[in-house]
Every structure is written in C-alpha cells, then in structure tokens.
Amino acid sequence: MHEVIICEKPSSAEKIAKALSSSAKKKVYNKKVKYWELKRDSKDITVVSGVGHLYSLVPDKKRYNISFNLHWAPSHEVNKSSAFTKNYLNAIKKFGKNADSYVHACDYDVEGTLIGYNALKYACGEDSIKKASRMKFSTLTKKDIIDAYENRIDIDMHQVDNGIARHVLDYYFGMNISIALSNSVRKTKHRFLKLSVGRVQTPTLSILVNREKEIREFVPEPYWVIKAILDFEDIEIKHVDGNIFDRERAEEIFNKCNGKDAVVDKIEFSNSTTKPPVPFNLSGLQAEAYNVFGFSPKRTQIAAQNLYSAGYTSYPRTSSQKLPESLGFASIFKQLSGNSEFKKHIDKLPAKLKPNNGRKEDAAHPPIHPTGILPTTKLSSDEQKIYDLIVYRFIAVFFDAAKFETMKTTLDIEGEKFKFSRRRVTYKGWMEHYPFRKIDDELFPNVKEGDVMSVKELISDEKETKPPARYNQASLIKELEKRNLGTKATRADIIDKLYDRKYIEGNKIEVNKLGENLIDTLNSYCHDLTSEELTRDFENKLESINNDEITKEQIIDEGEKDVKDILKDIDDNLKSIGSKLYESYQESNIVGECSCGGRLVKRKGRYGSFVGCTNYPDCNVTYSLPKNSRILKTTCDKCGLPLISTGKGKTLRRMCLDPNCGKDESEVKVHDPKVVGECPQCGKDLLKRSGRFGEFIGCSGFPKCKFTCSVDELESKLK
C-alpha cells in the first residue's frame, strides 16, 4: 500500500514526517525538492509539499483581456515570479501518480484546503479526491500531528467551494475591472496606466478617502481649559466643566478665581478592577504588536507564521478568543517552565487554571498560544518579540484581575469647582506577569477635607478641537474586522497592496491624489465597486456556503452579473473616466514647478525613473532619479526644488533634486539637450541627453519614435 501525504510547505512536511516515524528518511527530487519516505501501519508513505498555491486562475482566452471563463493553471506557467513552484508541482505529480490513498495535510482553513484540493485534483488526478482523507491540526507538535493522522476526516467540500468562489470573485472584481479602467486611460489618452482595484481593496481605500476628507473638511472650534497649579506638590487641578466652549464663561471663571486660594471640598475613595486580557486571535496579536513594537500587521503575521511552522506556537490565522481545556494547559506550562524567565511567572499561577476567555469563536482553530515546545535555535529579532508576546499573554490570561484604588478630590475656588484624581495599584494580579502593559501606580497626596491650598498659578489654556485621527495599519485592521470586510488572513495583504500601488503612504495612513481621485471617479460612475454593502454581502454569502444555504455557482453567477454592470458603467463613461484617472495620475506625481511655468512630474523611462516638465517637448528640463530614491515633501532652501533621499540606515542621504544645485557655474556640467542631427527614422530633431547610464542620443519625437543610440554610434547611425 502506497500513501501520499500532501503538505502546504516544506517545513510542515518535515514536521509531519518526523512525527509519524522517527525513522523517516529525507530524499531529494530533481536535486531541489525535499520529500520524505517512511513506513507506518504497514503502508509505504511519501510526504511531499507545495509552497503555497501551485495553481492560479487564468482566463480561457488571452491573458490581460476581460474574461469570465476561467480555469486553474500551474502557477509557474502564469507568473514568472512563481517559477520556483514548478519543481514542487512535478514532485507531487511523480509521487502522487497511482497512489493507493492520499492525505490532505495542508493548513486547515479555506486557503489551505483549496491548495491541497487543487494539488490532488490537477496534479494527482480526479480519482485522488475519492481516495483522500483530511488531517486537521492547529499546532505542528508530534502529539497533534499523530492525533490528526489517526483521526482523519473527509475533505470539507464547503471549504473548497468557498475558496473557489472567493478566488473567482476576486478575479472578476480585481483583474477584470482593473483591466477595464486601464483600457479607459489607454483609449482616451493613449497612455498605459496600471490601475488596481479589488473586491475588498477598493472599499478599504474608500474608508481611507472618507477619513481624509473628514480631516480636510474639519473646522476646528476653539475651547478653553481652566486649570491651576497648587503650591502643595505642584498638583495640577482642572475645572470640572472640562472643555469650555464659551469664551465669556472661561473668562468669568478665570477672573473670579485668579489670585484666590483653593479649599479641599470633598475626597472620595473607590476601588476598581481590571480583568486579565483575553487570548490572542490574529487581529488582537497584530494590534498589540503594533502598539508594543510598532510592527505592521503583515510583519506580525509573517513572524507568527514562522513560529507556527517551527512548532513553537499554534496556527495564527484564527478568530477565536476562547482557549479550550483540551489543549492541556498544565502540560504546556510544564514545558514552558524550562525557560527560567517564564518559570518565575508560571510558578505563581493559581491552582485552578481557568483562562479569561473572550467572546469570539472559531470552529477551525483555538486562539494563538504557545505549544510548550521551547525554541532550540535562535529566533530572529521579530520572531523572538512575537514569541514572548504570545507566551506572556498566554500566562497572563490565567491570573486574577488587577485591583486599584482611586482617590477623587474636589476643590473649591470662590464657588468654582476644580478636581484631580490619583490611582494606585493595590494588587497587581495579571499585570505582574505581562511586561507589555504599564501599571498606573500613583502616590496619594496627604490632604484632607477642609485644607486650604495656596494656588501657585491659574492658567486659561486656549485650545482647538482636533480632526479625526488618521488610521494606522493596526487600527485599520480593526476597522475592517468591525465592518466585516476581508478575512483575518487577507486584511494585512490588502493594506500592503494599497501601499504597493502607491495609493497610500505613511505610518499614519495618508491617501494621495491618485487614490482619492480613483475613489471619487468610481463613486461618480460605478458606485457599486466602492460599496461596503456589496463586499459585505458577498462575504456573508461565502460563509453561507458552509451551511448549505447557497452554492458557489449561485455566488459566482451573481458576481458575474454585478461585475458586468460595473463594466457597462465604465464603458458608458469611458472618456470621462479615462481622462479623470489620467489627470489624477499626473497630479499624484507632481513634485514641483518648472522655471518655464510647467509642472515637474515623476515619470518612468527606459533608463529608470526621472522628473520631467509637463511642457515637453517645448521644455526639455529633466532630472534623473537614483535607484531606490524617494522624493520628499520638503524643499531645497536654495532653489525650491524637492529634496530626495537615497540609501538607508547609516548611508541615508538627503540632497536636492538638481545635482548641480549650489555648485559654481564652472563646476556644472551642461546637460541641456541640444540638436545634434536629424532622426533617420522619422526626420525629427535628434537631441543629446543625459540619462542614468550617461549621455545618449534620443529622438525629440519620443514616445512615438523610440530611436536612440550612444554618442559614439551617432555618426555611423546617421550614415
């Protein structure tokens, strides 16, 4: 009997093979792909792996055309960047051919299930599905792997259908509409502009654009805060009215109280508790890692995935906040006690291990938790930080609530009430065992009711209301989760894509002109694409597949209809959409003003990026940009052009866009293009130019005429 186990990643294959047999033998296919052979239960078993998705959706006809007829094709045939997957696919084909049984051992979620299903169906053949069973595990520990193997289940076809429908919808909404928008620019302006939209990506960008407009349209309102500094311990007290929006009232309080003493009117003591935190799900871990370390959600997700693959923590893409007793808390803590720092806290755990669970559940996986296996090799800096965060959170959820005492003091100045408060810890509880949370522990001043306090200074502090804060990546993840947009596995990737497409920038997310105008244009002509309701409705329907309430075919048909309606809106308004998008693109790339009155715009040429004037060819001003340079918002004090930055870390340099800025005329090498002949292809002027690789000859009719040659070749070319 020959059995083939298909895993999602090579690291998982190794863990599974070694867990099932201590004598598992590592082999190499085609000198590049590792696989494992072992014997168990009188079966010869081969453990092979993919590297994520081995198949991608492509149209039946030519790529880059709008299409609703799709099929799965090997990823290495679709994208050059996926060439490395070819050998893994070939290995699965070789060892999966005519096996007696198959085991689907990819990650237990929608994506993992689809990855394994496609590998079985297209690499091993349709019949392999009938002979396949499914392993379900949340950690790559030996115990969980053996348990999952010995208690295999059927492949969840609901998950498969969910994954297929999700990929098809993403193609329809993403690829098809992106192509249509790019075509609108090409047909209207005869320019190629790569635009990117998506089923979840575009509503996410719309949320950011709406916040950007709220900030821009916000009208600040003045208010006053009246506070006093006491002579006694420099205690600051504030008027009980807080923010006072009436100037006359603020002036009345100030004039009435200025130069007067304060009398302690009332002192109240109260007790409060702060419950332990709940276990981490993915969004919770991402938010905490951002707050504590400043990690982006994607950075956290990568580190958590690596820890899971190494067997140190559980599967990260989970929504659950409820730790089940079946995990064996005592056993995990016993193993973690092998680390002396963890042991200090574990030794103080209560006898009864009851976690403070949250409200959210996930049928597929428990919250993120340590497996108990301590790292045997040095972790990367990111992995170590995320590992410590996960372990200490796991420990903290089992401790008692922290207890606090609060002192609220009210003072009277000429009949006006002021107050201050202090809070001190009376019992640290869980906070003693979670080093990533600051503990409020203030000293209570020695005052009593009736005390007269001298006022050192009375202050009327004029302020303005502030606009809504910009989202950061962690707060945007939470917002998407609250609005049920995207999934726990995709939200970080969606935000990354918006950065990659240059629609947004900065840690405090700011939308640029292209991103804002893209949303404005879509809102004007095809509002459904920016609609949260449409995206949320599809997300709910995808989940409804699990309950047999709808089929994948029904969802796909509905998606096709909606996309065709959007495509019709684009086609009906082709010129308006194309013009507005191209103008937005140009506007988003404006970096300054040219001396001729034109605008300096960042462009891409055959020799790299450069900045050129919009009045070209009448104005030939250009500035080359060094590789990996960034144009800054600050300008040069001498010439007013933008500054650019190059390099990183200690080699980071800032300089003027004009490399000749500040040099004497004798030092400046003249780079202005000058006519050196007639183009042999179109008859227009040939200009001598400077590019990234030195001087060259180019036609003034560019981009219609692309004739170029080196300075040395000029004479022979003209002959």
XYZ file of C-alpha atoms in Angstrom:
719
model
C 0.000 0.000 0.000
C 1.391 3.362 -1.041
C 0.069 6.554 0.584
C 0.939 10.150 -0.307
C 0.625 12.964 2.219
C 0.445 16.435 0.656
C 1.511 19.378 2.837
C 1.354 23.114 2.259
C 5.002 23.967 2.966
C 8.315 22.071 3.184
C 8.684 22.861 6.908
C 5.263 21.294 7.592
C 6.208 18.198 5.572
C 9.308 17.682 7.686
C 7.397 18.075 10.961
C 4.673 15.667 9.855
C 7.100 13.047 8.537
C 9.231 13.037 11.702
C 6.153 12.958 13.942
C 4.732 9.910 12.135
C 8.015 7.996 12.145
C 11.324 8.579 13.905
C 12.978 6.688 11.046
C 11.549 8.870 8.269
C 14.130 9.329 5.527
C 14.723 12.616 3.761
C 15.082 12.371 -0.004
C 15.627 14.979 -2.739
C 13.739 15.136 -6.029
C 15.460 16.680 -9.048
C 18.257 17.954 -6.748
C 15.940 20.710 -5.492
C 12.820 19.457 -3.690
C 12.952 17.639 -0.367
C 10.448 14.889 0.345
C 10.188 12.178 2.997
C 9.667 8.421 2.963
C 8.508 6.359 5.942
C 6.555 3.260 6.955
C 3.514 3.294 9.232
C 0.661 0.854 9.726
C 2.100 -1.440 7.019
C 1.950 1.400 4.489
C 4.737 2.975 2.483
C 4.195 6.709 2.902
C 5.655 9.559 0.872
C 5.343 13.060 2.352
C 5.558 15.837 -0.237
C 4.782 19.532 -0.125
C 3.844 22.516 -2.188
C 4.933 26.073 -1.487
C 1.565 27.704 -1.095
C -0.652 27.891 -4.173
C 0.597 25.690 -7.025
C -2.308 26.651 -9.289
C -3.701 30.043 -10.298
C -6.881 31.158 -12.037
C -6.427 32.277 -15.643
C -8.863 33.142 -18.446
C -9.575 30.561 -21.125
C -8.551 33.104 -23.755
C -5.639 35.534 -23.900
C -4.463 36.999 -20.612
C -4.958 40.696 -19.817
C -8.346 40.648 -21.554
C -11.620 40.827 -19.662
C -12.924 37.292 -19.214
C -15.480 35.362 -17.161
C -14.356 31.942 -18.378
C -11.560 30.842 -16.082
C -9.598 27.687 -15.375
C -6.844 26.620 -12.993
C -3.351 26.516 -14.472
C 0.043 25.782 -12.891
C 1.281 28.961 -11.202
C 4.711 28.710 -12.823
C 3.048 28.977 -16.233
C 1.066 32.049 -15.175
C 3.664 34.180 -13.392
C 7.424 34.259 -13.856
C 7.782 35.068 -10.167
C 6.254 31.637 -9.398
C 8.817 29.676 -11.430
C 10.146 28.103 -8.203
C 6.849 26.204 -7.765
C 7.430 24.059 -10.853
C 9.695 21.510 -9.193
C 7.335 21.114 -6.227
C 4.411 20.516 -8.571
C 6.402 17.972 -10.572
C 7.326 16.141 -7.372
C 3.668 15.862 -6.365
C 2.806 14.610 -9.870
C 5.540 11.985 -9.752
C 4.849 10.579 -6.286
C 1.100 11.110 -6.404
C 0.549 9.111 -9.570
C -1.485 5.940 -8.946
C -1.118 6.013 -5.144
C -3.487 3.802 -3.156
C -4.517 6.598 -0.788
C -3.910 10.291 -0.210
C -3.854 12.524 2.842
C -4.586 16.256 2.574
C -2.386 17.799 5.304
C -2.377 21.491 4.362
C -3.375 24.220 6.824
C -6.945 23.805 7.991
C -8.594 26.932 6.602
C -10.220 27.947 3.321
C -6.952 28.741 1.530
C -5.113 25.685 2.820
C -7.992 23.411 1.902
C -8.105 24.817 -1.647
C -4.323 24.498 -2.052
C -4.418 20.791 -1.189
C -7.586 20.124 -3.158
C -6.128 21.631 -6.341
C -2.897 19.678 -5.882
C -4.883 16.461 -5.603
C -7.293 17.166 -8.444
C -4.924 18.581 -11.053
C -1.566 17.034 -10.135
C -2.686 13.597 -8.927
C -5.859 13.217 -10.963
C -9.613 13.406 -10.309
C -9.687 9.912 -8.771
C -7.335 11.012 -5.980
C -10.132 13.055 -4.370
C -12.160 9.867 -3.773
C -9.156 8.220 -2.125
C -8.250 11.234 0.031
C -8.755 11.983 3.710
C -8.017 15.165 5.678
C -5.763 15.912 8.646
C -6.957 18.710 10.929
C -4.447 20.224 13.361
C -3.779 23.606 14.974
C -0.169 23.010 16.033
C 2.705 21.141 14.455
C 3.549 19.233 17.628
C 4.100 15.487 17.498
C 1.013 14.827 19.663
C -1.329 16.923 17.494
C 0.068 15.553 14.228
C -0.337 11.913 15.304
C -3.829 12.632 16.625
C -4.779 14.331 13.335
C -3.395 11.432 11.288
C -5.112 8.732 13.336
C -8.425 10.622 13.332
C -8.571 11.795 9.750
C -11.781 13.303 8.425
C -13.295 13.875 4.995
C -12.222 16.876 2.947
C -14.624 19.703 3.717
C -16.109 20.458 0.303
C -17.785 23.548 1.740
C -14.323 24.990 2.378
C -13.287 24.007 -1.145
C -16.323 25.701 -2.697
C -15.808 28.765 -0.501
C -12.198 29.019 -1.680
C -13.050 28.561 -5.364
C -15.865 31.141 -5.238
C -13.637 33.592 -3.356
C -10.843 33.332 -5.945
C -13.253 33.658 -8.869
C -14.918 36.732 -7.356
C -11.536 38.293 -6.645
C -10.563 37.755 -10.283
C -13.835 39.183 -11.594
C -13.739 42.272 -9.379
C -9.976 42.705 -9.353
C -8.481 41.708 -12.686
C -11.456 42.407 -14.966
C -12.291 45.840 -13.599
C -8.609 46.841 -13.313
C -8.165 45.959 -17.000
C -11.288 47.964 -17.900
C -10.041 51.057 -16.035
C -6.558 50.812 -17.581
C -8.198 50.457 -21.001
C -10.231 53.621 -20.396
C -6.980 55.576 -19.990
C -5.315 53.874 -22.965
C -8.258 54.532 -25.291
C -8.773 58.110 -24.107
C -5.224 59.376 -23.535
C -3.157 56.808 -25.468
C -1.136 56.181 -22.315
C -0.671 52.985 -20.325
C -1.585 53.354 -16.682
C -1.567 50.297 -14.442
C -4.521 50.616 -12.098
C -5.545 48.220 -9.365
C -8.968 47.718 -7.817
C -10.418 44.830 -5.872
C -13.487 43.423 -4.182
C -12.171 44.342 -0.697
C -9.257 46.572 -1.649
C -11.425 49.328 -3.151
C -13.920 49.656 -0.243
C -10.887 49.727 2.083
C -9.378 52.586 0.102
C -12.787 54.281 0.176
C -12.778 54.171 4.001
C -9.379 55.884 3.995
C -10.502 58.503 1.462
C -13.568 59.315 3.554
C -11.344 59.816 6.608
C -9.010 62.005 4.532
C -11.945 64.214 3.539
C -13.217 64.397 7.118
C -9.792 65.656 8.184
C -9.559 68.162 5.349
C -13.083 69.493 5.818
C -12.846 69.641 9.594
C -13.365 73.134 11.014
C -11.603 73.486 14.385
C -13.559 75.024 17.217
C -11.801 76.959 19.999
C -12.265 75.956 23.623
C -10.657 76.752 26.953
C -9.407 74.597 29.806
C -9.056 76.360 33.171
C -6.502 74.753 35.439
C -4.481 75.685 38.478
C -1.113 74.606 39.880
C -1.122 74.236 43.654
C 1.854 75.144 45.800
C 1.459 71.767 47.516
C 3.484 69.214 45.497
C 2.749 71.168 42.294
C -0.566 69.304 41.966
C -2.478 70.287 38.825
C -6.231 70.698 39.216
C -8.759 71.289 36.412
C -12.138 72.987 36.390
C -14.954 70.446 36.476
C -16.512 71.870 33.287
C -13.603 70.406 31.312
C -13.571 71.829 27.795
C -15.333 75.193 27.911
C -16.566 76.383 24.522
C -17.981 79.690 25.795
C -15.226 82.347 25.916
C -17.205 84.562 28.291
C -17.711 81.678 30.710
C -13.999 80.859 30.594
C -13.083 84.496 31.266
C -15.604 84.669 34.111
C -14.084 81.621 35.835
C -10.537 82.888 35.365
C -11.242 86.407 36.655
C -13.224 85.052 39.579
C -10.563 82.567 40.701
C -7.360 84.423 39.866
C -5.278 85.091 42.991
C -7.571 83.045 45.272
C -6.845 80.001 47.406
C -8.354 76.546 46.918
C -10.216 74.675 49.651
C -10.453 70.870 49.645
C -14.197 70.302 49.366
C -14.572 66.521 49.077
C -12.349 63.430 48.907
C -13.791 60.150 47.623
C -12.080 56.767 47.518
C -13.235 53.925 45.289
C -11.992 50.512 44.244
C -11.892 49.034 40.759
C -10.542 46.008 38.958
C -9.002 45.430 35.546
C -9.680 41.990 34.137
C -6.904 39.977 32.510
C -6.634 40.338 28.721
C -8.286 37.747 26.507
C -6.288 35.230 24.425
C -4.854 36.434 21.135
C -6.618 35.951 17.842
C -4.804 37.229 14.765
C -6.183 40.772 14.781
C -5.585 41.034 18.532
C -1.968 39.941 18.125
C -1.475 42.368 15.236
C -2.915 45.272 17.232
C -0.815 44.512 20.316
C 2.395 44.044 18.290
C 1.777 47.417 16.638
C 1.191 49.135 19.991
C 4.164 47.495 21.715
C 6.748 47.150 18.926
C 5.394 49.294 16.083
C 5.150 46.213 13.832
C 2.933 46.380 10.748
C 0.181 43.710 10.658
C 1.957 41.938 7.792
C 5.256 41.879 9.702
C 3.499 40.343 12.719
C 1.697 37.788 10.552
C 4.950 36.626 8.940
C 6.671 36.185 12.318
C 3.656 34.327 13.755
C 3.504 32.041 10.706
C 7.211 31.220 11.075
C 6.724 30.364 14.768
C 3.811 28.081 13.852
C 5.816 26.355 11.104
C 8.623 25.763 13.597
C 6.168 24.165 16.046
C 6.524 26.811 18.786
C 3.074 28.381 18.559
C -0.338 27.463 17.204
C -1.904 28.325 13.862
C -2.095 32.134 13.678
C -4.980 32.784 11.267
C -7.762 32.352 13.797
C -10.635 34.484 15.084
C -11.043 32.614 18.366
C -10.596 34.141 21.825
C -11.629 31.004 23.735
C -8.972 28.581 24.998
C -10.373 25.019 25.231
C -9.327 22.809 28.156
C -8.419 20.094 25.663
C -5.181 21.971 24.939
C -3.778 20.664 28.224
C -2.808 23.888 29.991
C -0.762 22.185 32.734
C 1.339 20.282 30.188
C 2.091 23.445 28.197
C 3.122 25.345 31.347
C 5.319 22.457 32.484
C 7.251 22.603 29.200
C 7.465 26.403 29.204
C 8.966 26.236 32.712
C 12.146 25.037 31.041
C 12.748 28.758 30.423
C 13.796 30.395 33.716
C 12.129 33.728 32.891
C 8.799 32.100 32.070
C 9.108 29.860 35.158
C 9.145 32.880 37.510
C 5.616 33.679 36.405
C 4.331 30.141 35.869
C 5.258 29.188 39.462
C 2.769 31.807 40.711
C -0.178 30.541 38.647
C -3.367 29.716 40.602
C -4.049 26.047 41.323
C -7.157 26.086 39.143
C -6.247 27.046 35.595
C -9.214 28.970 34.220
C -8.481 31.439 31.377
C -10.253 34.760 30.899
C -11.774 33.927 27.522
C -13.136 36.482 25.085
C -16.384 36.378 23.111
C -15.204 35.396 19.632
C -15.098 31.774 18.470
C -13.596 29.958 15.510
C -14.663 26.405 14.777
C -11.426 25.663 12.913
C -8.731 26.785 15.370
C -8.242 27.885 19.010
C -6.619 31.227 19.906
C -2.907 31.741 19.258
C -0.959 30.094 22.066
C 2.456 28.545 22.741
C 2.678 24.811 22.197
C 5.083 24.438 25.110
C 7.992 23.489 22.868
C 10.812 25.933 23.596
C 12.874 27.232 20.656
C 16.010 25.171 20.156
C 17.537 27.524 17.595
C 17.990 31.271 17.762
C 14.907 33.124 16.604
C 15.058 36.260 14.523
C 14.501 39.525 16.386
C 10.900 39.772 15.125
C 10.133 36.139 15.930
C 11.561 36.449 19.451
C 9.441 39.521 20.207
C 6.259 37.943 18.878
C 7.007 34.663 20.681
C 7.491 36.455 24.011
C 4.300 38.426 23.431
C 2.325 35.221 22.782
C 3.791 33.370 25.779
C 3.301 36.179 28.282
C -0.257 36.802 27.050
C -0.996 33.076 27.442
C 0.349 33.164 31.009
C -1.460 36.411 31.922
C -4.959 35.229 30.947
C -4.914 32.678 33.805
C -4.225 35.182 36.601
C -6.638 37.211 38.707
C -7.817 40.707 37.885
C -5.615 43.614 38.950
C -7.048 45.801 41.731
C -6.823 49.568 42.028
C -7.811 52.279 44.469
C -8.791 55.687 43.116
C -8.736 58.983 45.012
C -11.003 61.705 43.552
C -10.564 65.122 45.112
C -12.830 68.146 44.550
C -11.619 71.647 45.458
C -13.449 74.963 45.693
C -12.085 78.291 44.468
C -14.558 81.110 45.016
C -17.503 78.797 44.410
C -15.987 77.231 41.281
C -15.259 73.507 41.482
C -11.909 72.011 40.446
C -10.741 68.416 40.673
C -7.850 65.988 40.409
C -7.601 62.217 40.767
C -4.937 59.637 41.533
C -4.927 55.867 41.041
C -2.707 53.310 42.711
C -2.425 49.564 42.426
C -3.411 47.512 45.477
C -2.998 44.104 43.814
C -1.060 43.641 40.565
C -2.688 40.366 39.592
C -2.158 39.547 35.909
C -0.284 42.819 35.289
C 2.673 41.492 37.264
C 3.035 38.744 34.673
C 2.518 40.706 31.465
C 5.502 43.033 30.971
C 3.981 44.815 27.967
C 1.354 46.799 29.888
C 2.123 49.882 32.008
C 0.732 49.816 35.558
C -0.791 53.007 36.980
C 0.708 53.387 40.465
C 0.499 56.990 41.646
C 1.150 58.384 45.116
C -1.817 59.792 47.010
C -1.132 63.306 48.362
C -1.563 63.809 52.107
C -4.603 66.102 52.056
C -7.913 66.126 53.907
C -11.254 67.843 53.526
C -11.174 71.469 54.640
C -7.478 72.005 53.864
C -6.723 75.416 52.360
C -4.293 75.142 49.429
C -2.356 78.060 48.013
C -2.578 78.416 44.228
C 0.791 78.987 42.598
C -0.620 79.711 39.125
C -4.004 79.886 37.414
C -3.988 79.072 33.706
C -6.568 79.628 30.970
C -5.374 77.256 28.240
C -6.878 78.018 24.828
C -7.058 75.023 22.503
C -8.809 73.858 19.353
C -10.783 70.717 18.650
C -8.855 68.267 16.502
C -9.963 66.422 13.374
C -10.448 62.646 13.454
C -7.152 60.796 13.713
C -5.741 59.075 10.660
C -5.823 55.311 10.673
C -2.657 53.364 11.266
C -2.322 49.814 9.981
C -3.440 48.224 13.246
C -6.483 50.462 13.687
C -7.430 49.907 10.022
C -7.302 46.123 10.556
C -9.703 46.561 13.488
C -11.975 48.783 11.399
C -12.111 46.213 8.587
C -12.874 43.476 11.106
C -15.656 45.590 12.639
C -17.179 46.222 9.206
C -16.765 42.567 8.172
C -14.584 43.433 5.196
C -11.983 40.873 4.137
C -10.863 37.933 6.265
C -8.394 37.511 9.091
C -5.935 36.037 6.589
C -6.251 38.719 3.895
C -6.599 42.091 5.652
C -2.863 42.687 6.135
C -2.223 41.775 2.474
C -4.922 44.206 1.319
C -3.294 47.085 3.212
C 0.113 46.100 1.832
C -1.319 46.169 -1.693
C -2.605 49.725 -1.208
C 0.919 50.782 -0.216
C 2.427 48.896 -3.170
C 0.028 50.579 -5.597
C 1.142 53.963 -4.199
C -2.418 54.890 -3.226
C -1.453 55.459 0.416
C 1.681 56.344 2.381
C 2.968 56.913 5.906
C 2.524 55.161 9.250
C -0.431 57.435 9.902
C -2.098 56.482 6.650
C -2.482 59.329 4.192
C -4.176 58.878 0.812
C -2.501 60.534 -2.177
C -4.275 62.270 -5.057
C -4.357 59.174 -7.268
C -6.009 57.099 -4.548
C -8.517 59.817 -3.680
C -9.423 60.619 -7.268
C -9.730 56.925 -8.130
C -12.396 56.571 -5.441
C -14.106 59.837 -6.476
C -14.213 58.672 -10.099
C -15.575 55.250 -9.180
C -18.161 56.828 -6.868
C -19.334 59.007 -9.745
C -19.601 56.326 -12.410
C -19.671 52.876 -10.774
C -20.524 53.277 -7.107
C -21.094 49.568 -6.524
C -17.364 48.911 -6.681
C -16.663 51.138 -3.665
C -19.696 49.868 -1.774
C -19.069 48.184 1.550
C -22.536 46.655 1.385
C -21.786 44.768 -1.830
C -18.500 43.418 -0.460
C -20.007 42.553 2.925
C -22.946 40.825 1.248
C -20.600 38.610 -0.762
C -18.533 37.873 2.356
C -21.678 36.735 4.202
C -22.767 34.615 1.242
C -19.361 32.966 1.030
C -19.677 31.981 4.677
C -23.219 30.740 3.971
C -21.742 28.045 1.719
C -20.709 26.264 4.939
C -24.371 25.960 5.953
C -25.628 24.759 2.563
C -27.644 27.979 2.246
C -26.145 28.863 -1.129
C -23.912 27.237 -3.736
C -20.663 28.510 -5.167
C -22.277 28.582 -8.626
C -25.006 30.941 -7.392
C -22.444 33.289 -5.835
C -20.234 33.254 -8.942
C -23.218 33.934 -11.231
C -24.270 36.848 -9.034
C -20.732 38.192 -9.005
C -20.506 37.982 -12.792
C -23.749 39.941 -13.149
C -22.585 42.662 -10.738
C -19.204 42.992 -12.445
C -20.801 43.187 -15.895
C -23.000 46.033 -14.610
C -19.882 47.853 -13.391
C -18.081 47.223 -16.701
C -21.068 48.673 -18.555
C -20.898 51.795 -16.368
C -17.204 52.127 -17.237
C -17.838 51.608 -20.951
C -20.703 54.148 -20.969
C -18.439 56.768 -19.378
C -15.149 55.711 -20.953
C -13.809 59.143 -21.917
C -14.724 60.833 -18.647
C -13.269 58.017 -16.545
C -10.086 57.724 -18.644
C -9.467 61.481 -18.586
C -10.068 61.837 -14.862
C -7.904 58.859 -13.952
C -5.012 60.048 -16.112
C -5.277 63.576 -14.730
C -5.287 62.083 -11.227
C -2.207 60.040 -12.037
C -0.377 63.108 -13.303
C -1.496 65.168 -10.325
C -0.332 62.492 -7.891
C 3.120 62.546 -9.483
C 3.616 66.333 -9.468
C 6.698 67.131 -7.408
C 7.108 70.858 -8.082
C 7.013 73.705 -10.585
C 9.370 74.172 -13.508
C 11.004 77.550 -14.223
C 9.088 77.629 -17.541
C 5.744 77.591 -15.717
C 5.053 73.915 -16.339
C 4.819 71.235 -13.688
C 7.584 68.828 -12.776
C 6.228 65.275 -12.825
C 7.781 61.969 -11.793
C 7.897 59.584 -14.761
C 9.325 56.216 -15.746
C 11.604 55.891 -18.750
C 13.630 53.127 -20.343
C 16.635 54.098 -18.217
C 14.750 54.343 -14.921
C 12.701 56.969 -13.122
C 13.175 60.674 -13.731
C 11.445 64.007 -13.230
C 10.402 65.933 -16.345
C 8.411 69.001 -17.289
C 4.807 68.708 -18.496
C 5.623 71.272 -21.217
C 7.850 68.762 -23.010
C 8.930 68.904 -25.862
C 8.909 72.721 -25.638
C 10.743 72.441 -22.318
C 13.449 69.778 -22.006
C 14.178 70.129 -18.287
C 14.740 66.693 -16.748
C 16.294 65.386 -13.524
C 17.325 61.753 -13.214
C 16.449 59.886 -10.028
C 18.963 57.491 -8.425
C 17.760 53.928 -7.980
C 15.577 53.414 -4.879
C 15.481 57.145 -4.189
C 12.451 58.814 -2.664
C 11.109 62.303 -3.350
C 10.447 64.119 -0.082
C 7.801 66.714 0.713
C 10.439 69.161 1.983
C 12.077 71.544 -0.485
C 15.592 72.857 -1.039
C 16.290 76.204 0.684
C 18.408 77.383 -2.261
C 16.336 76.575 -5.356
C 12.917 75.470 -4.070
C 13.025 72.065 -5.771
C 12.086 68.986 -3.733
C 14.717 67.117 -1.765
C 15.316 63.427 -2.436
C 16.631 60.723 -0.133
C 18.796 57.776 -1.148
C 20.213 54.808 0.703
C 19.071 53.627 4.114
C 20.296 53.448 7.691
C 23.718 54.976 8.138
C 24.071 55.551 4.384
C 20.841 57.582 4.155
C 21.498 60.849 2.298
C 19.343 63.855 1.524
C 20.059 66.028 -1.466
C 18.448 68.425 -3.879
C 16.664 67.022 -6.923
C 19.011 69.157 -9.033
C 22.510 67.627 -8.661
C 24.036 70.959 -9.723
C 22.293 72.984 -7.024
C 24.818 75.016 -5.038
C 27.713 74.426 -7.434
C 29.637 77.218 -9.153
C 28.946 77.622 -12.859
C 32.451 76.351 -13.595
C 31.624 73.105 -11.782
C 28.329 72.488 -13.542
C 28.443 70.108 -16.449
C 25.865 71.227 -19.011
C 23.230 68.543 -19.589
C 20.678 70.560 -21.546
C 19.587 68.628 -24.613
C 20.799 70.117 -27.891
C 20.082 69.268 -31.518
C 22.807 67.053 -32.985
C 21.132 65.856 -36.171
C 18.025 64.523 -37.838
C 16.356 61.274 -36.812
C 16.889 58.617 -39.526
C 13.516 57.027 -38.673
C 11.064 59.961 -38.507
C 13.042 63.041 -39.561
C 12.592 64.946 -36.278
C 15.447 66.508 -34.304
C 17.917 64.243 -32.518
C 18.763 65.556 -29.054
C 21.807 64.930 -26.918
C 20.596 63.923 -23.461
C 21.884 62.718 -20.114
C 20.439 59.555 -18.608
C 21.124 57.240 -15.762
C 23.896 55.468 -17.691
C 25.474 58.613 -19.132
C 24.911 60.675 -22.266
C 22.911 59.303 -25.175
C 21.136 60.447 -28.333
C 17.336 60.368 -28.463
C 14.632 61.480 -30.856
C 12.528 64.531 -29.960
C 9.535 62.602 -31.264
C 9.621 60.229 -28.282
C 7.431 58.376 -27.261
C 6.035 57.813 -30.772
C 9.548 57.436 -32.127
C 11.842 55.426 -29.892
C 15.102 55.871 -31.821
C 18.138 56.076 -29.515
C 21.858 55.469 -29.839
C 25.023 56.179 -27.923
C 27.081 59.293 -28.603
C 29.816 57.133 -30.142
C 27.330 55.451 -32.510
C 25.818 58.707 -33.756
C 27.977 59.199 -36.851
C 27.589 55.613 -38.115
C 23.842 55.634 -37.429
C 23.309 58.821 -39.445
C 25.236 57.360 -42.391
